[in-house]
Amino acid sequence: MTNKLDLFFGAMADPTRRAVIEQLASGPATVSALHEPHAMALPTFMRHLKVLEKSGIVRSIKKGRVRTCHLAPTPLVEVQGWLAWQRTVWESRI
Amino acid sequence: MTNKLDLFFGAMADPTRRAVIEQLASGPATVSALHEPHAMALPTFMRHLKVLEKSGIVRSIKKGRVRTCHLAPTPLVEVQGWLAWQRTVWESRI
């Protein structure tokens, strides 16, 4: 469980990966479409996608030669719990 | 702004640092009290505290020889915004 939160927050701790999540929030997208806005080599970009997949935030399906990514249908339960807890703690402080 | 989110999520991506935040949620605590539950050398623990301070999540005040830590009065605005956005995206998917 601890490890899942580590992976989740670690995945979020990068602007490229957060941008991918923001893009996928509007719907599934191919790897090419996700890569396009980022000025980096494809292999570098693929490493970011791998981190997102490993964290459980993003899933992907390969159809022929095209890989399409989408946000996981639900966030990890542990993450939901932690974020809700944080919200409570911090909202009570504002 | 990007950098602040990087620091925030990077700080969260560790179980020791999350435990410190959970402990501070009940109120300020001395470095000794925060260190006590963790089976690690003090210098190692201090490095975790430094990461939390750098991220803006935790603040500390030294009085004599005792350093007391507390949660920052409000989370960073950028983080609030991002977490709220995530909540919207993900809650709409459940």
PDB file of C-alpha atoms in Angstrom:
ATOM      1  CA  MET A   1       0.000   0.000   0.000  1.00  0.00           C
ATOM      2  CA  THR A   2       2.827   2.282   0.956  1.00  0.00           C
ATOM      3  CA  ASN A   3       4.512   1.334  -2.256  1.00  0.00           C
ATOM      4  CA  LYS A   4       1.418   2.264  -4.292  1.00  0.00           C
ATOM      5  CA  LEU A   5       1.358   5.732  -2.767  1.00  0.00           C
ATOM      6  CA  ASP A   6       5.093   6.075  -3.425  1.00  0.00           C
ATOM      7  CA  LEU A   7       4.516   5.185  -7.072  1.00  0.00           C
ATOM      8  CA  PHE A   8       1.506   7.468  -7.334  1.00  0.00           C
ATOM      9  CA  PHE A   9       3.169  10.561  -5.876  1.00  0.00           C
ATOM     10  CA  GLY A  10       6.445   9.782  -7.632  1.00  0.00           C
ATOM     11  CA  ALA A  11       4.560   9.644 -10.942  1.00  0.00           C
ATOM     12  CA  MET A  12       2.966  13.020 -10.210  1.00  0.00           C
ATOM     13  CA  ALA A  13       6.285  14.669  -9.347  1.00  0.00           C
ATOM     14  CA  ASP A  14       7.104  15.510 -12.957  1.00  0.00           C
ATOM     15  CA  PRO A  15       5.629  18.188 -15.232  1.00  0.00           C
ATOM     16  CA  THR A  16       5.648  16.001 -18.369  1.00  0.00           C
ATOM     17  CA  ARG A  17       3.748  13.259 -16.599  1.00  0.00           C
ATOM     18  CA  ARG A  18       1.235  15.716 -15.136  1.00  0.00           C
ATOM     19  CA  ALA A  19       0.721  17.149 -18.631  1.00  0.00           C
ATOM     20  CA  VAL A  20      -0.006  13.651 -19.973  1.00  0.00           C
ATOM     21  CA  ILE A  21      -2.606  13.106 -17.236  1.00  0.00           C
ATOM     22  CA  GLU A  22      -4.190  16.473 -18.050  1.00  0.00           C
ATOM     23  CA  GLN A  23      -4.334  15.545 -21.742  1.00  0.00           C
ATOM     24  CA  LEU A  24      -5.836  12.107 -20.999  1.00  0.00           C
ATOM     25  CA  ALA A  25      -8.494  13.698 -18.803  1.00  0.00           C
ATOM     26  CA  SER A  26     -10.255  14.789 -22.021  1.00  0.00           C
ATOM     27  CA  GLY A  27     -10.217  11.212 -23.341  1.00  0.00           C
ATOM     28  CA  PRO A  28      -7.971   8.426 -24.630  1.00  0.00           C
ATOM     29  CA  ALA A  29      -5.080   9.398 -26.906  1.00  0.00           C
ATOM     30  CA  THR A  30      -2.433   7.620 -28.954  1.00  0.00           C
ATOM     31  CA  VAL A  31       1.188   7.656 -27.859  1.00  0.00           C
ATOM     32  CA  SER A  32       1.995   9.904 -30.850  1.00  0.00           C
ATOM     33  CA  ALA A  33      -0.676  12.415 -29.870  1.00  0.00           C
ATOM     34  CA  LEU A  34       0.578  12.416 -26.292  1.00  0.00           C
ATOM     35  CA  HIS A  35       4.198  12.755 -27.357  1.00  0.00           C
ATOM     36  CA  GLU A  36       3.559  15.571 -29.844  1.00  0.00           C
ATOM     37  CA  PRO A  37       3.412  18.541 -27.393  1.00  0.00           C
ATOM     38  CA  HIS A  38       6.648  17.503 -25.685  1.00  0.00           C
ATOM     39  CA  ALA A  39      10.044  18.521 -27.008  1.00  0.00           C
ATOM     40  CA  MET A  40      11.808  15.289 -26.160  1.00  0.00           C
ATOM     41  CA  ALA A  41      12.889  12.122 -27.915  1.00  0.00           C
ATOM     42  CA  LEU A  42      10.260   9.373 -28.124  1.00  0.00           C
ATOM     43  CA  PRO A  43      12.261   6.891 -25.964  1.00  0.00           C
ATOM     44  CA  THR A  44      12.522   9.516 -23.211  1.00  0.00           C
ATOM     45  CA  PHE A  45       8.805  10.175 -23.463  1.00  0.00           C
ATOM     46  CA  MET A  46       8.057   6.441 -23.366  1.00  0.00           C
ATOM     47  CA  ARG A  47       9.919   6.206 -20.057  1.00  0.00           C
ATOM     48  CA  HIS A  48       7.503   8.771 -18.621  1.00  0.00           C
ATOM     49  CA  LEU A  49       4.554   6.730 -19.908  1.00  0.00           C
ATOM     50  CA  LYS A  50       6.005   3.602 -18.299  1.00  0.00           C
ATOM     51  CA  VAL A  51       6.196   5.396 -14.935  1.00  0.00           C
ATOM     52  CA  LEU A  52       2.543   6.419 -15.319  1.00  0.00           C
ATOM     53  CA  GLU A  53       1.511   2.863 -16.214  1.00  0.00           C
ATOM     54  CA  LYS A  54       3.475   1.362 -13.339  1.00  0.00           C
ATOM     55  CA  SER A  55       1.771   3.757 -10.916  1.00  0.00           C
ATOM     56  CA  GLY A  56      -1.648   2.577 -12.094  1.00  0.00           C
ATOM     57  CA  ILE A  57      -2.715   6.046 -13.248  1.00  0.00           C
ATOM     58  CA  VAL A  58      -2.571   5.291 -16.970  1.00  0.00           C
ATOM     59  CA  ARG A  59      -3.409   2.144 -18.948  1.00  0.00           C
ATOM     60  CA  SER A  60      -2.683   1.423 -22.582  1.00  0.00           C
ATOM     61  CA  ILE A  61      -3.873  -0.939 -25.298  1.00  0.00           C
ATOM     62  CA  LYS A  62      -1.984  -1.804 -28.473  1.00  0.00           C
ATOM     63  CA  LYS A  63      -4.033  -2.333 -31.630  1.00  0.00           C
ATOM     64  CA  GLY A  64      -1.905  -3.165 -34.636  1.00  0.00           C
ATOM     65  CA  ARG A  65       0.944  -0.658 -34.491  1.00  0.00           C
ATOM     66  CA  VAL A  66      -0.929   1.980 -32.548  1.00  0.00           C
ATOM     67  CA  ARG A  67      -0.818   2.166 -28.761  1.00  0.00           C
ATOM     68  CA  THR A  68      -3.656   4.115 -27.171  1.00  0.00           C
ATOM     69  CA  CYS A  69      -3.523   5.350 -23.585  1.00  0.00           C
ATOM     70  CA  HIS A  70      -6.329   6.177 -21.197  1.00  0.00           C
ATOM     71  CA  LEU A  71      -6.669   7.148 -17.546  1.00  0.00           C
ATOM     72  CA  ALA A  72      -7.318   4.179 -15.278  1.00  0.00           C
ATOM     73  CA  PRO A  73     -11.091   3.912 -14.690  1.00  0.00           C
ATOM     74  CA  THR A  74     -10.676   4.662 -10.985  1.00  0.00           C
ATOM     75  CA  PRO A  75      -7.736   5.974  -9.003  1.00  0.00           C
ATOM     76  CA  LEU A  76      -6.193   3.624  -6.480  1.00  0.00           C
ATOM     77  CA  VAL A  77      -8.281   3.305  -3.359  1.00  0.00           C
ATOM     78  CA  GLU A  78      -5.263   4.120  -1.196  1.00  0.00           C
ATOM     79  CA  VAL A  79      -4.704   7.344  -3.099  1.00  0.00           C
ATOM     80  CA  GLN A  80      -8.346   8.344  -2.846  1.00  0.00           C
ATOM     81  CA  GLY A  81      -8.161   7.803   0.900  1.00  0.00           C
ATOM     82  CA  TRP A  82      -4.978   9.775   1.293  1.00  0.00           C
ATOM     83  CA  LEU A  83      -6.132  12.694  -0.798  1.00  0.00           C
ATOM     84  CA  ALA A  84      -9.443  12.831   1.060  1.00  0.00           C
ATOM     85  CA  TRP A  85      -7.600  12.820   4.358  1.00  0.00           C
ATOM     86  CA  GLN A  86      -5.292  15.597   3.207  1.00  0.00           C
ATOM     87  CA  ARG A  87      -8.227  17.637   2.006  1.00  0.00           C
ATOM     88  CA  THR A  88      -9.812  17.344   5.440  1.00  0.00           C
ATOM     89  CA  VAL A  89      -6.632  18.304   7.248  1.00  0.00           C
ATOM     90  CA  TRP A  90      -5.809  21.205   5.004  1.00  0.00           C
ATOM     91  CA  GLU A  91      -9.280  22.566   4.416  1.00  0.00           C
ATOM     92  CA  SER A  92      -9.718  22.791   8.165  1.00  0.00           C
ATOM     93  CA  ARG A  93      -6.620  25.005   8.276  1.00  0.00           C
ATOM     94  CA  ILE A  94      -7.638  27.589   5.696  1.00  0.00           C
TER      95      ILE A  94
ATOM     96  CA  MET B   1       4.803  26.728 -10.382  1.00  0.00           C
ATOM     97  CA  THR B   2       5.745  23.486 -12.075  1.00  0.00           C
ATOM     98  CA  ASN B   3       8.694  23.287  -9.757  1.00  0.00           C
ATOM     99  CA  LYS B   4       6.466  23.725  -6.692  1.00  0.00           C
ATOM    100  CA  LEU B   5       4.255  20.837  -7.766  1.00  0.00           C
ATOM    101  CA  ASP B   6       7.370  18.730  -8.435  1.00  0.00           C
ATOM    102  CA  LEU B   7       8.604  19.441  -4.916  1.00  0.00           C
ATOM    103  CA  PHE B   8       5.194  18.806  -3.397  1.00  0.00           C
ATOM    104  CA  PHE B   9       4.587  15.450  -5.068  1.00  0.00           C
ATOM    105  CA  GLY B  10       8.237  14.452  -4.652  1.00  0.00           C
ATOM    106  CA  ALA B  11       7.936  15.142  -0.923  1.00  0.00           C
ATOM    107  CA  MET B  12       4.808  12.977  -0.746  1.00  0.00           C
ATOM    108  CA  ALA B  13       6.423  10.069  -2.567  1.00  0.00           C
ATOM    109  CA  ASP B  14       7.972   8.612   0.566  1.00  0.00           C
ATOM    110  CA  PRO B  15       6.339   6.725   3.463  1.00  0.00           C
ATOM    111  CA  THR B  16       8.481   8.365   6.171  1.00  0.00           C
ATOM    112  CA  ARG B  17       7.584  11.832   4.932  1.00  0.00           C
ATOM    113  CA  ARG B  18       3.876  10.966   4.704  1.00  0.00           C
ATOM    114  CA  ALA B  19       4.027   9.619   8.268  1.00  0.00           C
ATOM    115  CA  VAL B  20       5.538  12.915   9.452  1.00  0.00           C
ATOM    116  CA  ILE B  21       2.718  14.854   7.778  1.00  0.00           C
ATOM    117  CA  GLU B  22       0.150  12.565   9.403  1.00  0.00           C
ATOM    118  CA  GLN B  23       1.767  13.100  12.787  1.00  0.00           C
ATOM    119  CA  LEU B  24       1.891  16.897  12.339  1.00  0.00           C
ATOM    120  CA  ALA B  25      -1.782  16.928  11.386  1.00  0.00           C
ATOM    121  CA  SER B  26      -2.576  16.501  15.083  1.00  0.00           C
ATOM    122  CA  GLY B  27      -0.431  19.499  15.970  1.00  0.00           C
ATOM    123  CA  PRO B  28       3.155  20.803  16.135  1.00  0.00           C
ATOM    124  CA  ALA B  29       5.859  18.402  17.311  1.00  0.00           C
ATOM    125  CA  THR B  30       9.550  18.538  18.126  1.00  0.00           C
ATOM    126  CA  VAL B  31      12.097  16.924  15.825  1.00  0.00           C
ATOM    127  CA  SER B  32      12.765  14.302  18.538  1.00  0.00           C
ATOM    128  CA  ALA B  33       9.082  13.402  18.783  1.00  0.00           C
ATOM    129  CA  LEU B  34       8.825  13.163  15.018  1.00  0.00           C
ATOM    130  CA  HIS B  35      11.982  11.084  14.757  1.00  0.00           C
ATOM    131  CA  GLU B  36      11.032   8.669  17.551  1.00  0.00           C
ATOM    132  CA  PRO B  37       8.662   6.334  15.602  1.00  0.00           C
ATOM    133  CA  HIS B  38      11.177   5.925  12.775  1.00  0.00           C
ATOM    134  CA  ALA B  39      13.930   3.321  12.892  1.00  0.00           C
ATOM    135  CA  MET B  40      16.563   5.425  11.172  1.00  0.00           C
ATOM    136  CA  ALA B  41      19.530   7.563  12.139  1.00  0.00           C
ATOM    137  CA  LEU B  42      18.741  11.190  13.001  1.00  0.00           C
ATOM    138  CA  PRO B  43      20.756  12.648  10.076  1.00  0.00           C
ATOM    139  CA  THR B  44      18.776  10.462   7.662  1.00  0.00           C
ATOM    140  CA  PHE B  45      15.537  11.574   9.269  1.00  0.00           C
ATOM    141  CA  MET B  46      16.642  15.222   9.097  1.00  0.00           C
ATOM    142  CA  ARG B  47      17.086  14.858   5.354  1.00  0.00           C
ATOM    143  CA  HIS B  48      13.426  13.855   5.099  1.00  0.00           C
ATOM    144  CA  LEU B  49      12.425  16.905   7.149  1.00  0.00           C
ATOM    145  CA  LYS B  50      14.496  19.122   4.847  1.00  0.00           C
ATOM    146  CA  VAL B  51      12.627  17.769   1.832  1.00  0.00           C
ATOM    147  CA  LEU B  52       9.310  18.534   3.563  1.00  0.00           C
ATOM    148  CA  GLU B  53      10.454  22.058   4.445  1.00  0.00           C
ATOM    149  CA  LYS B  54      11.726  22.715   0.928  1.00  0.00           C
ATOM    150  CA  SER B  55       8.379  21.636  -0.498  1.00  0.00           C
ATOM    151  CA  GLY B  56       6.564  24.166   1.695  1.00  0.00           C
ATOM    152  CA  ILE B  57       4.494  21.497   3.471  1.00  0.00           C
ATOM    153  CA  VAL B  58       6.285  21.760   6.812  1.00  0.00           C
ATOM    154  CA  ARG B  59       7.763  24.744   8.654  1.00  0.00           C
ATOM    155  CA  SER B  60       9.966  24.714  11.711  1.00  0.00           C
ATOM    156  CA  ILE B  61      11.064  27.097  14.461  1.00  0.00           C
ATOM    157  CA  LYS B  62      14.110  26.692  16.665  1.00  0.00           C
ATOM    158  CA  LYS B  63      13.820  27.820  20.280  1.00  0.00           C
ATOM    159  CA  GLY B  64      16.993  27.283  22.253  1.00  0.00           C
ATOM    160  CA  ARG B  65      18.105  23.792  21.327  1.00  0.00           C
ATOM    161  CA  VAL B  66      14.671  22.493  20.424  1.00  0.00           C
ATOM    162  CA  ARG B  67      13.341  22.619  16.877  1.00  0.00           C
ATOM    163  CA  THR B  68       9.562  22.360  16.583  1.00  0.00           C
ATOM    164  CA  CYS B  69       7.825  21.545  13.299  1.00  0.00           C
ATOM    165  CA  HIS B  70       4.300  22.330  12.144  1.00  0.00           C
ATOM    166  CA  LEU B  71       2.295  21.962   8.965  1.00  0.00           C
ATOM    167  CA  ALA B  72       2.322  25.077   6.822  1.00  0.00           C
ATOM    168  CA  PRO B  73      -0.818  27.127   7.586  1.00  0.00           C
ATOM    169  CA  THR B  74      -2.157  26.589   4.080  1.00  0.00           C
ATOM    170  CA  PRO B  75      -1.057  24.245   1.328  1.00  0.00           C
ATOM    171  CA  LEU B  76       0.409  25.854  -1.753  1.00  0.00           C
ATOM    172  CA  VAL B  77      -2.238  27.388  -3.963  1.00  0.00           C
ATOM    173  CA  GLU B  78      -0.938  25.489  -6.981  1.00  0.00           C
ATOM    174  CA  VAL B  79      -1.269  22.204  -5.149  1.00  0.00           C
ATOM    175  CA  GLN B  80      -4.780  23.009  -3.987  1.00  0.00           C
ATOM    176  CA  GLY B  81      -5.724  23.758  -7.575  1.00  0.00           C
ATOM    177  CA  TRP B  82      -4.186  20.593  -8.937  1.00  0.00           C
ATOM    178  CA  LEU B  83      -5.693  18.353  -6.306  1.00  0.00           C
ATOM    179  CA  ALA B  84      -9.121  19.924  -6.828  1.00  0.00           C
ATOM    180  CA  TRP B  85      -8.817  19.378 -10.558  1.00  0.00           C
ATOM    181  CA  GLN B  86      -7.795  15.772 -10.052  1.00  0.00           C
ATOM    182  CA  ARG B  87     -10.666  15.210  -7.690  1.00  0.00           C
ATOM    183  CA  THR B  88     -13.086  16.500 -10.334  1.00  0.00           C
ATOM    184  CA  VAL B  89     -11.595  14.357 -13.077  1.00  0.00           C
ATOM    185  CA  TRP B  90     -11.463  11.227 -11.015  1.00  0.00           C
ATOM    186  CA  GLU B  91     -14.695  11.569  -9.107  1.00  0.00           C
ATOM    187  CA  SER B  92     -16.504  11.932 -12.421  1.00  0.00           C
ATOM    188  CA  ARG B  93     -15.081   8.549 -13.428  1.00  0.00           C
ATOM    189  CA  ILE B  94     -16.180   6.512 -10.416  1.00  0.00           C
TER     190      ILE B  94
END
